[in-house]
mmCIF file of C-alpha atoms in Angstrom:
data_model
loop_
_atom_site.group_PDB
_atom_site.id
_atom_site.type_symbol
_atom_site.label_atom_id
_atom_site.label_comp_id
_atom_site.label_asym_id
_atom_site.label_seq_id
_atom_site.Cartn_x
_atom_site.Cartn_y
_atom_site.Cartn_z
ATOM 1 C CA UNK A 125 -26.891 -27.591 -3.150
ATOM 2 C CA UNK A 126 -29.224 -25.580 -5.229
ATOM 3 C CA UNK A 127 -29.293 -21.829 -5.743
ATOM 4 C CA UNK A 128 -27.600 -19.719 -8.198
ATOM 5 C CA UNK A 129 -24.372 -20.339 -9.410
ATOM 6 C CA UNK A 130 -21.297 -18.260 -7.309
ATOM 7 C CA UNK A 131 -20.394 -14.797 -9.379
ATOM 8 C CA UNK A 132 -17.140 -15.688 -11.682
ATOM 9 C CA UNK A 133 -13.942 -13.397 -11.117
ATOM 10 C CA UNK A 134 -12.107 -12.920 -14.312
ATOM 11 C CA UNK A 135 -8.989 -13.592 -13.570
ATOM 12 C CA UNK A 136 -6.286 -10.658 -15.072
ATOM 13 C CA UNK A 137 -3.203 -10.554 -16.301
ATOM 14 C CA UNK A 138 -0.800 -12.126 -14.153
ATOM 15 C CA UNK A 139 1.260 -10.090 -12.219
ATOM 16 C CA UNK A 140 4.900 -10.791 -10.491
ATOM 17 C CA UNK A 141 4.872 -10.639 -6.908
ATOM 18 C CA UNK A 142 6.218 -6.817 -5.674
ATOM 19 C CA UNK A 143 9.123 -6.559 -3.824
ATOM 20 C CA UNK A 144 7.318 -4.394 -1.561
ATOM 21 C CA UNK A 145 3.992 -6.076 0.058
ATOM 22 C CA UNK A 146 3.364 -6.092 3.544
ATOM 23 C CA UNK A 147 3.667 -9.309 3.564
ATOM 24 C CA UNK A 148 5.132 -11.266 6.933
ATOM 25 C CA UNK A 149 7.395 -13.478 5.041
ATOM 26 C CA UNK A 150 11.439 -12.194 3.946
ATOM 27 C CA UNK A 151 9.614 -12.562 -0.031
ATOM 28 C CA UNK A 152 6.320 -12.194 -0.898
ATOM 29 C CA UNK A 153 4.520 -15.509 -1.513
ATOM 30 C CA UNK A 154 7.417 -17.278 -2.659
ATOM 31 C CA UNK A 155 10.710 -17.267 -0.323
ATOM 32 C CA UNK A 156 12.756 -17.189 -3.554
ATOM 33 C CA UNK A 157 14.438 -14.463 -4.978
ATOM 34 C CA UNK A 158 12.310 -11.161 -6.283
ATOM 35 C CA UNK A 159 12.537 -9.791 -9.666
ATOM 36 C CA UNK A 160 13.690 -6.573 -10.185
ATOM 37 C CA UNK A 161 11.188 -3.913 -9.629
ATOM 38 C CA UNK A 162 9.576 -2.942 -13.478
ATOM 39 C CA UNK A 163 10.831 -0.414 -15.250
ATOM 40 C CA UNK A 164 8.351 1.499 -18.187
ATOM 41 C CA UNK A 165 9.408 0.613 -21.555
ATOM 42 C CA UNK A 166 11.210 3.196 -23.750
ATOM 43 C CA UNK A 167 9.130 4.214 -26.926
ATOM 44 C CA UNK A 168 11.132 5.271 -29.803
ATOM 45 C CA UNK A 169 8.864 7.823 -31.362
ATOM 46 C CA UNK A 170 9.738 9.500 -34.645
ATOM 47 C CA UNK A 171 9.785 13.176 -34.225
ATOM 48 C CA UNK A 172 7.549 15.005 -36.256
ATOM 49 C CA UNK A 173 8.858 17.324 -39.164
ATOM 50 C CA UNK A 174 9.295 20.805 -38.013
ATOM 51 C CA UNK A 175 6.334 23.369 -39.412
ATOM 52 C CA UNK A 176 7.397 26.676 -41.192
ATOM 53 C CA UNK A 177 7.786 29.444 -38.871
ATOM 54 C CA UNK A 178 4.767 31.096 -38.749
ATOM 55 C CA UNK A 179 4.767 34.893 -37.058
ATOM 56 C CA UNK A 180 2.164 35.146 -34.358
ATOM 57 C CA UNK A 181 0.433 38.709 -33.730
ATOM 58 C CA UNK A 182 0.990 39.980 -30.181
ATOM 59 C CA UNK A 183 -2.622 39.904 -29.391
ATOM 60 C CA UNK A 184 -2.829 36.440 -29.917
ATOM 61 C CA UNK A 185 0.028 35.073 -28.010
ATOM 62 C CA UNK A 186 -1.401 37.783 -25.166
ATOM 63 C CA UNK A 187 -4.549 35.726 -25.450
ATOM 64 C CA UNK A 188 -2.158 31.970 -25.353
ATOM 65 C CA UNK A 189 -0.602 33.372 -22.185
ATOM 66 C CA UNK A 190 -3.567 34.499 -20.499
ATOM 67 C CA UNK A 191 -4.830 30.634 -21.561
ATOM 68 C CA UNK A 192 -2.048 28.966 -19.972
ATOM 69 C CA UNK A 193 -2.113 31.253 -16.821
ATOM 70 C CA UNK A 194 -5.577 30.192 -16.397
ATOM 71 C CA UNK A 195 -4.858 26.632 -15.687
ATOM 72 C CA UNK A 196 -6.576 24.529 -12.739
ATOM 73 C CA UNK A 197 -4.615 25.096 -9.184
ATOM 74 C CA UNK A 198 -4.233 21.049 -9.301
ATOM 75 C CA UNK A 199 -1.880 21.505 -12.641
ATOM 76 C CA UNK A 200 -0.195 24.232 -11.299
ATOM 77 C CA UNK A 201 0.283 21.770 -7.682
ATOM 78 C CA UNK A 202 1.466 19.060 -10.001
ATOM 79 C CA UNK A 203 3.993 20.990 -11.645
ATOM 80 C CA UNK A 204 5.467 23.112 -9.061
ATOM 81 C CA UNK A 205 4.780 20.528 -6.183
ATOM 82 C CA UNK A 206 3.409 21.008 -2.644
ATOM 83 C CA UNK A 207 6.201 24.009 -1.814
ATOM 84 C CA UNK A 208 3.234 25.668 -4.603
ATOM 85 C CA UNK A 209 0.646 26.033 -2.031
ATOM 86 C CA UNK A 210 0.495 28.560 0.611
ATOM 87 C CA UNK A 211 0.166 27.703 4.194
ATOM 88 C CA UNK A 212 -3.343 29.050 4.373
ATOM 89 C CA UNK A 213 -4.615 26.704 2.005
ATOM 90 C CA UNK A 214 -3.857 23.393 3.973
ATOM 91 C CA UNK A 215 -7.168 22.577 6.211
ATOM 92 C CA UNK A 216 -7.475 21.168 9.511
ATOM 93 C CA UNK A 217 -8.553 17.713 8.237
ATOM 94 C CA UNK A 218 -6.070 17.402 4.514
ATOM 95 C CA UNK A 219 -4.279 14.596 4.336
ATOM 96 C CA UNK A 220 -0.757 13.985 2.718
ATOM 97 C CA UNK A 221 -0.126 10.451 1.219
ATOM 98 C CA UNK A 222 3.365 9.542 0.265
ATOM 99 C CA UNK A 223 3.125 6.658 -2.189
ATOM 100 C CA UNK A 224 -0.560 6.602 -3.047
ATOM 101 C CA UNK A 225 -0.422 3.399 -4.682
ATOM 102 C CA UNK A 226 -3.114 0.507 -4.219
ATOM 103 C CA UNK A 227 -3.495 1.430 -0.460
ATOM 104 C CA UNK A 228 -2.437 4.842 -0.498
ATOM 105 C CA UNK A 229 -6.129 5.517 -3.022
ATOM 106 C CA UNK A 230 -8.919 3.375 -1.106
ATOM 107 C CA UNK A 231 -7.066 5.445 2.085
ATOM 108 C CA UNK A 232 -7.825 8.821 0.374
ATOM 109 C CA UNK A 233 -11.524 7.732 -1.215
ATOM 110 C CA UNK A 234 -12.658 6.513 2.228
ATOM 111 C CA UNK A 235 -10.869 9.757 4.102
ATOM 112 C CA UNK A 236 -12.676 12.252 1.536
ATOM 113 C CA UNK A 237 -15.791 10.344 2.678
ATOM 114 C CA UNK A 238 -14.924 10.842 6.537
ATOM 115 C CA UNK A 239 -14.246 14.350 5.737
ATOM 116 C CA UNK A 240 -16.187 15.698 3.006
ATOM 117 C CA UNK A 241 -14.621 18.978 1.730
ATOM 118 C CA UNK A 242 -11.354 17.950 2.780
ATOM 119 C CA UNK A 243 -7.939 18.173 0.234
ATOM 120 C CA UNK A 244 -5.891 14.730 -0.081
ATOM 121 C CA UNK A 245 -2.759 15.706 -1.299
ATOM 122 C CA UNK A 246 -0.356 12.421 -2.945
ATOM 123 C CA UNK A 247 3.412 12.767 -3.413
ATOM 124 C CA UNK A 248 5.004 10.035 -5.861
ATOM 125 C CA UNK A 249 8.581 8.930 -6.966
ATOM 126 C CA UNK A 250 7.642 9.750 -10.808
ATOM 127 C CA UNK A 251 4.576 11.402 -12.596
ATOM 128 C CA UNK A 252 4.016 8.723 -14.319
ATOM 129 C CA UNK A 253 0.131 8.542 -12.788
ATOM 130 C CA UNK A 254 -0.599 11.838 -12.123
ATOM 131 C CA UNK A 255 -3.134 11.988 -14.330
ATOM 132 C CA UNK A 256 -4.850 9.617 -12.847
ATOM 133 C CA UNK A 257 -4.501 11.052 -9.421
ATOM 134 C CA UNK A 258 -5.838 14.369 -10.447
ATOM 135 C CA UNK A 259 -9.069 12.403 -12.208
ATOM 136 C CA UNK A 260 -9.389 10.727 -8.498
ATOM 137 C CA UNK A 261 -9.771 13.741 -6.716
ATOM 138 C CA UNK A 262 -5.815 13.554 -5.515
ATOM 139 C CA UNK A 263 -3.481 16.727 -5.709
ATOM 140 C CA UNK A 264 -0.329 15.043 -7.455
ATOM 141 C CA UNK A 265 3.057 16.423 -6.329
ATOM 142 C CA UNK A 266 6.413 14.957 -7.330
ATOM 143 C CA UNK A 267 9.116 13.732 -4.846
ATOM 144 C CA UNK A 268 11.898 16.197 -4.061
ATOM 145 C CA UNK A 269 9.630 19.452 -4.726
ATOM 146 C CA UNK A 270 10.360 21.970 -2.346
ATOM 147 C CA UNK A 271 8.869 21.837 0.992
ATOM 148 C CA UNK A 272 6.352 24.113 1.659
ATOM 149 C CA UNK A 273 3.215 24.139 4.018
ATOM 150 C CA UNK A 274 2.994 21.149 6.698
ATOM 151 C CA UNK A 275 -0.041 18.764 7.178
ATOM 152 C CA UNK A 276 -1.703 17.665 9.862
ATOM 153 C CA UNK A 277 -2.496 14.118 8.739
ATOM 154 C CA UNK A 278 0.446 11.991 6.998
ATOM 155 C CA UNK A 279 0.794 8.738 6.041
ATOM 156 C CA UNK A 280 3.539 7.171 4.143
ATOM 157 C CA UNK A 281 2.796 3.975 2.740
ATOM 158 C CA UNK A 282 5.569 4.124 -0.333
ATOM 159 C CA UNK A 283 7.347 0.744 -1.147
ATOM 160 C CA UNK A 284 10.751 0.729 -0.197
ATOM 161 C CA UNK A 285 11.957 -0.821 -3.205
ATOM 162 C CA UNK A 286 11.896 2.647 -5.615
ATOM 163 C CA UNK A 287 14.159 4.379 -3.252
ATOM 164 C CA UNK A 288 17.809 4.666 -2.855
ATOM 165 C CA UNK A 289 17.200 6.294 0.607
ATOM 166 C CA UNK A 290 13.993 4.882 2.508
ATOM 167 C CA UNK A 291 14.965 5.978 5.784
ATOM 168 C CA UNK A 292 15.842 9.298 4.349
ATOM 169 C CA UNK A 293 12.232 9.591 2.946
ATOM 170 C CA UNK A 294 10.264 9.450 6.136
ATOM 171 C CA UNK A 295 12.596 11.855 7.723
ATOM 172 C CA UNK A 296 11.086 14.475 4.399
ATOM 173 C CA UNK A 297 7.539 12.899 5.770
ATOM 174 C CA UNK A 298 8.065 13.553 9.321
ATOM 175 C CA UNK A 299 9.646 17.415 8.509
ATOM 176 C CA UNK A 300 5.895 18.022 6.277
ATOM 177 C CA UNK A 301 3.876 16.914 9.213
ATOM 178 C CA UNK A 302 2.732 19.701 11.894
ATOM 179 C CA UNK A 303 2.302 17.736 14.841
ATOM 180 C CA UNK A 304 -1.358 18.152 15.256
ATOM 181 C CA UNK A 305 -3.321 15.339 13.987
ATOM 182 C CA UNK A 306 -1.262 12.120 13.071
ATOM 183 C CA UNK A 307 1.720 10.524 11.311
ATOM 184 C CA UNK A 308 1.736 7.429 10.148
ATOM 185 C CA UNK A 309 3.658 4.781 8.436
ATOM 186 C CA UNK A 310 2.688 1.485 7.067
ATOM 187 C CA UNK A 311 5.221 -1.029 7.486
ATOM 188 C CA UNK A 312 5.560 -4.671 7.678
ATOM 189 C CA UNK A 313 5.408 -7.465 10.273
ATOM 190 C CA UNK A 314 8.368 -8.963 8.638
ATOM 191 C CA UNK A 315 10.248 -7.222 11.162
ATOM 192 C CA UNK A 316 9.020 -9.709 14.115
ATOM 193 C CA UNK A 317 11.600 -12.526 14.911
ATOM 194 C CA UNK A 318 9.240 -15.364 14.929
ATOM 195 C CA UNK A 319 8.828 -18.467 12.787
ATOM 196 C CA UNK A 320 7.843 -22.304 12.538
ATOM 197 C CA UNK A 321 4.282 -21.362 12.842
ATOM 198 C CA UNK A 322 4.797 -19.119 16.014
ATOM 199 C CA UNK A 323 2.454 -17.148 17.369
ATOM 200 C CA UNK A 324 3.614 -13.262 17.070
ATOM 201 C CA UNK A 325 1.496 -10.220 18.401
ATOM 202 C CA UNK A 326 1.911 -6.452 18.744
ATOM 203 C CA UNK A 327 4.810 -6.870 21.402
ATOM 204 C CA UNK A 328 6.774 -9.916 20.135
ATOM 205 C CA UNK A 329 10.399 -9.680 19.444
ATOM 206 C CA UNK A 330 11.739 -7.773 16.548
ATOM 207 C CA UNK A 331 14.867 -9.335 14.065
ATOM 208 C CA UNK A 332 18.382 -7.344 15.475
ATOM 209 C CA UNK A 333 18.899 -4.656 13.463
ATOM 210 C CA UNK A 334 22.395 -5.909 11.606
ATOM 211 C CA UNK A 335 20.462 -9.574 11.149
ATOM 212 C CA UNK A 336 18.385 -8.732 7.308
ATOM 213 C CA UNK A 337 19.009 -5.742 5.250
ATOM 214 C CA UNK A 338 15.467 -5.818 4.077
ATOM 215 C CA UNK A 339 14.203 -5.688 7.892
ATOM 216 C CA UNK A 340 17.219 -3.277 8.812
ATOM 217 C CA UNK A 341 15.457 -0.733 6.283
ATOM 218 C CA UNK A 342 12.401 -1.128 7.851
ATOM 219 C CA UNK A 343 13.153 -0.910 11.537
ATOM 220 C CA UNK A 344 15.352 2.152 10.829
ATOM 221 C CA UNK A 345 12.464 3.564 9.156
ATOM 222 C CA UNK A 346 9.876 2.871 12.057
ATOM 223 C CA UNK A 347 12.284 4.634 14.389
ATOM 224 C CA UNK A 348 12.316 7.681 12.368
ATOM 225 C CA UNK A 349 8.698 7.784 12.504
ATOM 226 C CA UNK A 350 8.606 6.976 16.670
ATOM 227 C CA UNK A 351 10.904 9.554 17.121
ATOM 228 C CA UNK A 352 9.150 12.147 15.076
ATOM 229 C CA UNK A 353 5.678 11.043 17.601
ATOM 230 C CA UNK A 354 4.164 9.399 14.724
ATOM 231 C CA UNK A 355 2.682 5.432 14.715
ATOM 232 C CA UNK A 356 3.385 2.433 12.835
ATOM 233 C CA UNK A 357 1.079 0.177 10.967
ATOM 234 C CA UNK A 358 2.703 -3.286 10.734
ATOM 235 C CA UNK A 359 0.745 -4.950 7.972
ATOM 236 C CA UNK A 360 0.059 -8.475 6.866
ATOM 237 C CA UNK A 361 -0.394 -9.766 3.204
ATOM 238 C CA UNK A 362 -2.666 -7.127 1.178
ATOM 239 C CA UNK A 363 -4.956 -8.700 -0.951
ATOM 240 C CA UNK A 364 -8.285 -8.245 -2.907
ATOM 241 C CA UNK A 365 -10.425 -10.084 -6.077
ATOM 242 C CA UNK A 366 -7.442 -9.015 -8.192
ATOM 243 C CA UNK A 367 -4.600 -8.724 -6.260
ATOM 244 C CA UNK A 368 -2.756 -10.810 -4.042
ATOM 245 C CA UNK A 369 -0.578 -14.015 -3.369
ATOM 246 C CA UNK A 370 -3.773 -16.055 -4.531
ATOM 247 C CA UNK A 371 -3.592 -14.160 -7.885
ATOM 248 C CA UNK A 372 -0.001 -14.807 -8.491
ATOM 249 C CA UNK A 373 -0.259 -18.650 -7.824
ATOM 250 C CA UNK A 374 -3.645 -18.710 -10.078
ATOM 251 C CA UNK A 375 -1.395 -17.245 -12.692
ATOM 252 C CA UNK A 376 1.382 -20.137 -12.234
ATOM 253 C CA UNK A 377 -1.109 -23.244 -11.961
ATOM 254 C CA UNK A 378 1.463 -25.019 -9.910
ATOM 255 C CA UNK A 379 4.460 -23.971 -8.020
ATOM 256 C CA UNK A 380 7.590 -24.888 -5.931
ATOM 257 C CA UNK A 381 6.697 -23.911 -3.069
ATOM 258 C CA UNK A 382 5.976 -25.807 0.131
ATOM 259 C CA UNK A 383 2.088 -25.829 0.581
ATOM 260 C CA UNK A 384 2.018 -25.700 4.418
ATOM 261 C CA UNK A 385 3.692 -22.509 5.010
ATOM 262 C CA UNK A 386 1.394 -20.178 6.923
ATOM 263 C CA UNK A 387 0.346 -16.034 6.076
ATOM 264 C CA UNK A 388 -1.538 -14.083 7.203
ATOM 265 C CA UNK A 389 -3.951 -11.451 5.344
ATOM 266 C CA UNK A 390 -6.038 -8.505 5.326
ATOM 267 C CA UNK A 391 -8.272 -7.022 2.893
ATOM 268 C CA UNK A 392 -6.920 -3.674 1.099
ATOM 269 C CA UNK A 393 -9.708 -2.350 2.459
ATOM 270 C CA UNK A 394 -9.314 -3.305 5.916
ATOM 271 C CA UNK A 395 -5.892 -2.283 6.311
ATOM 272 C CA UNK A 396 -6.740 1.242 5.099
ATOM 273 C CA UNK A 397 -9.915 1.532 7.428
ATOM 274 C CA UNK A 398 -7.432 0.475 10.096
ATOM 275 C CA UNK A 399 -4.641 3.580 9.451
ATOM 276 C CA UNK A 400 -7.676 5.811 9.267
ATOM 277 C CA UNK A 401 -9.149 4.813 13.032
ATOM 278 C CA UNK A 402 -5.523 4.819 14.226
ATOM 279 C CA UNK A 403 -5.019 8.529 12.721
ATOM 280 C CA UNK A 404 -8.218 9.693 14.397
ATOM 281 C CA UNK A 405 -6.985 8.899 17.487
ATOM 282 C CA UNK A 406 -4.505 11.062 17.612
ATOM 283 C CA UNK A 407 -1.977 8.844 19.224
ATOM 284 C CA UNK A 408 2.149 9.176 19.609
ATOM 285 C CA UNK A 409 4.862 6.415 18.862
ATOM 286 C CA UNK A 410 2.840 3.522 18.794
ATOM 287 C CA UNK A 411 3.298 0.198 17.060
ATOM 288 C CA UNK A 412 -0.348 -1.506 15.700
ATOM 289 C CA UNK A 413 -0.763 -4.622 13.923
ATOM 290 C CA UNK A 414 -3.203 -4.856 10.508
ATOM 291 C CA UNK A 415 -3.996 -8.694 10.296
ATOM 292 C CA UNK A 416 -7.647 -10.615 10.152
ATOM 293 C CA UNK A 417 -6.428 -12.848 12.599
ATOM 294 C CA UNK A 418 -7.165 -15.761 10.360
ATOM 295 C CA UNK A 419 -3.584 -17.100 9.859
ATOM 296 C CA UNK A 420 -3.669 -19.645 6.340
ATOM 297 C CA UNK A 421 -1.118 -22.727 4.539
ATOM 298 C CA UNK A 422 -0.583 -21.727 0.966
ATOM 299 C CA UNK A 423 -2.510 -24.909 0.521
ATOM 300 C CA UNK A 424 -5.947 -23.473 2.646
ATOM 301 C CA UNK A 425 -5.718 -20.749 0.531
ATOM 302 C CA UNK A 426 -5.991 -22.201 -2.440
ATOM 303 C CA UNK A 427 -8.293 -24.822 -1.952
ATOM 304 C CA UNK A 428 -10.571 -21.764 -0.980
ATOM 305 C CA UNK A 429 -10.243 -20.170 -3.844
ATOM 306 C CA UNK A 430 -10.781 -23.486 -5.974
ATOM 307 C CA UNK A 431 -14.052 -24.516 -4.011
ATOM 308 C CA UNK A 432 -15.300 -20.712 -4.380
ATOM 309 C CA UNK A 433 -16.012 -20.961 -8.166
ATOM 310 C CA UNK A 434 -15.451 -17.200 -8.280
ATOM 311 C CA UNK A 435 -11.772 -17.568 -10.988
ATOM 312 C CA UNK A 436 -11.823 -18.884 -14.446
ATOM 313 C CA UNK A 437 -9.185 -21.351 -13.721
ATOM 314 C CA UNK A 438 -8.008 -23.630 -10.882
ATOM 315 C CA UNK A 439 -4.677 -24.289 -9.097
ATOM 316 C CA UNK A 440 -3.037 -27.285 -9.696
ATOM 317 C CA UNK A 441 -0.819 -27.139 -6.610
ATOM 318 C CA UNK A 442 2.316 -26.552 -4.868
ATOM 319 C CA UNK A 443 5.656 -29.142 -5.381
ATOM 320 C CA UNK A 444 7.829 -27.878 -3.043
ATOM 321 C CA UNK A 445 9.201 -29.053 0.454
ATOM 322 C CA UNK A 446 11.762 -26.977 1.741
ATOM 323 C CA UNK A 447 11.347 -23.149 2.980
ATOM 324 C CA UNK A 448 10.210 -22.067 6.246
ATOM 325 C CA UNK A 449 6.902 -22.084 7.729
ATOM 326 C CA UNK A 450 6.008 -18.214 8.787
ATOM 327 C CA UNK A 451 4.298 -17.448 11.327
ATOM 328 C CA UNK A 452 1.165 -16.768 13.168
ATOM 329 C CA UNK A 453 0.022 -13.118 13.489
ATOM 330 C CA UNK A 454 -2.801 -11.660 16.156
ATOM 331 C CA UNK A 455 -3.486 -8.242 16.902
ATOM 332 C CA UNK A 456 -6.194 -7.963 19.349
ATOM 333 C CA UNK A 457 -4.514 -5.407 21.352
ATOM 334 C CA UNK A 458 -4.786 -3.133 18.279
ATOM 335 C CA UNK A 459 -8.021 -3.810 17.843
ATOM 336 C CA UNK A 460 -9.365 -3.399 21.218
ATOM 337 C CA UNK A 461 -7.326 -0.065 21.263
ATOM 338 C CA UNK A 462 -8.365 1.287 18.375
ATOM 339 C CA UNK A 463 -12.075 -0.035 18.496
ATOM 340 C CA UNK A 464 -11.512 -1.620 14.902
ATOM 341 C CA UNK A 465 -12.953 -4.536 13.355
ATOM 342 C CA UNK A 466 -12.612 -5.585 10.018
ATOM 343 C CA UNK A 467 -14.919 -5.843 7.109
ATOM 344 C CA UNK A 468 -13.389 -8.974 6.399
ATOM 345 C CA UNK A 469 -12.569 -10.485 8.772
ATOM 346 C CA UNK A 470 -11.243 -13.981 6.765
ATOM 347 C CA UNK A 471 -9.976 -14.790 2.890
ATOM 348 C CA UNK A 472 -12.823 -17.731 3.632
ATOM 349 C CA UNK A 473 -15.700 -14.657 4.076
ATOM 350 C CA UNK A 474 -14.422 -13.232 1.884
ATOM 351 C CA UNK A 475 -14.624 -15.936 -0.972
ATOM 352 C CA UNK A 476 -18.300 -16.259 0.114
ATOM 353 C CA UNK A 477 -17.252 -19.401 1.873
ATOM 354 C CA UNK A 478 -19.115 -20.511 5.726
ATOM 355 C CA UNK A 479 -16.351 -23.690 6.387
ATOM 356 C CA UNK A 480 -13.141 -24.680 5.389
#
């Protein structure tokens, strides 16, 4: 098999598995229980001795305030939040993401590309990365600033895990969307009552609300958002070269975990070319499904990764033999709906990979 050797992946720092995926399994990856979500460390930094107090000439601090007042309008958005802007100044085509996180960012660069000229506008539980938001082209605002203008386009794709009141939260989503273009929220097909390698699609049972907590918070939360007329994005496993179950598991070499358990996965970038063509439709309280209709074992997935010479290590392999065995996700009623097909439409193709 000649040819030139497969690109190499460098492999990065392992990373826990999030409480909040959209994974179709009770735990991402694992069935065991989650870690706490992260918290940022606490720096204990010495505080500087205090200057001798200088007397500043009016002129000067004249000039200082006329500085400061002529900040960017994104600074002044960041610190006074969205209730900052005016209702003018919200376009037909701007775009509010709650929770621009992984998903919530390759949504906005590819909707700035659909609609060049338009404002993407990202509300978060801390500022902890608004900086970087602002460098992406992404109008930072805080969670709890006051309400001001509404959007047209929202999509809520925040984790449930930071919040002490999820269902709460898409309610304040709902109340900043104007009804005109589309409301969305990205949720998970962990709410579907199937296992044992079952076959689940778009209309397939959901778990009783009173059954799972973590499913209780979700299905409350999609009914908020059917209510309001938006749509719900029930997504798979997100994954890409860096991020993802198979990432985790590289990172661990072997674990206990039964190897013939079955996800299902779509490409970051699939999933948020999917909310985009299901928020130009236009379309009220629906239910979609984000998969690549490739279903995979733990096991197939790794022996992909293994034979695709793209990671600078290998997985040993998986010990366990207990745990149940997921399920089988399709959505070809989304797709034919929505007219959507995915870039990748496999973990194989996407490896580089032709056969198992």
């Amino acid at each position: 098999m000649g040819g030139a050797a497969p690109a190499r992946l460098p492999l990065p720092h392992p990373r826990p598995p999030r409480l909040h995926s959209h994974q179709s399994t009770p735990v991402p990856y694992l069935h065991a229980s989650a870690p706490a979500a992260a918290t940022s460390a606490t720096l204990s930094v010495p505080r500087p001795a205090r200057s001798p107090s200088v007397r500043v000439a009016r002129p000067r601090r004249r000039a200082a305030m006329s500085a400061a007042a002529a900040s960017s309008s994104i600074g002044m958005s960041d610190a006074m939040g969205i209730g900052a802007l005016s209702l003018e100044s919200v376009g037909h085509n701007d775009l509010l993401i709650v929770g621009p996180g992984v998903l919530g960012r390759i949504v906005a660069e590819m909707w700035k590309q659909e609609y060049p000229g338009c404002k993407v506008y990202g509300q978060t539980a801390t500022t902890d990365h608004h900086s970087e938001l602002t460098d992406i082209g992404i109008i930072p605002s805080l969670k709890g600033s006051t309400i001001g203008p509404k959007f047209p386009y929202v999509i809520f794709c925040a984790p449930p895990y930071r919040s002490e009141d999820y269902v709460g939260d898409l309610r304040v989503a709902a109340s900043n969307w104007n009804g005109e273009g589309s409301f969305l929220f990205t949720s998970s097909t962990a709410v579907y009552d199937c296992s044992d390698n079952g076959l689940c699609s778009e209309d397939s049972p959901c778990v009783q609300i009173g059954q799972s907590p973590r499913t209780d918070v979700l299905l409350k939360a999609e009914n908020v958002v059917l209510e309001a007329g938006g749509c719900v994005l029930r997504l798979v496993g997100l994954y890409k070269s860096d991020r993802g179950p198979h990432v985790y598991w590289l990172s661990k070499g072997t674990l206990d975990a039964r190897p013939d358990h079955v996800l299902n996965l779509i490409h970051y970038e699939d999933a948020a070319s999917l909310a985009i063509a299901i928020m130009k439709k236009g379309l009220r309280s629906r239910v979609f499904v984000g998969c690549d209709n490739e279903p995979l074992s733990r096991q197939e997935i790794m022996d992909r990764v293994n034979r695709s010479g793209k990671f600078d290590t290998e997985f040993q392999g998986f010990t366990g033999t207990d745990g149940p065995l997921g399920k089988r996700m399709e959505n070809s009623k989304t797709r034919a709906e929505i007219g959507w097909q995915p870039k990748y439409p496999s973990f194989t193709e996407f490896l580089g990979l032709t056969n198992p």
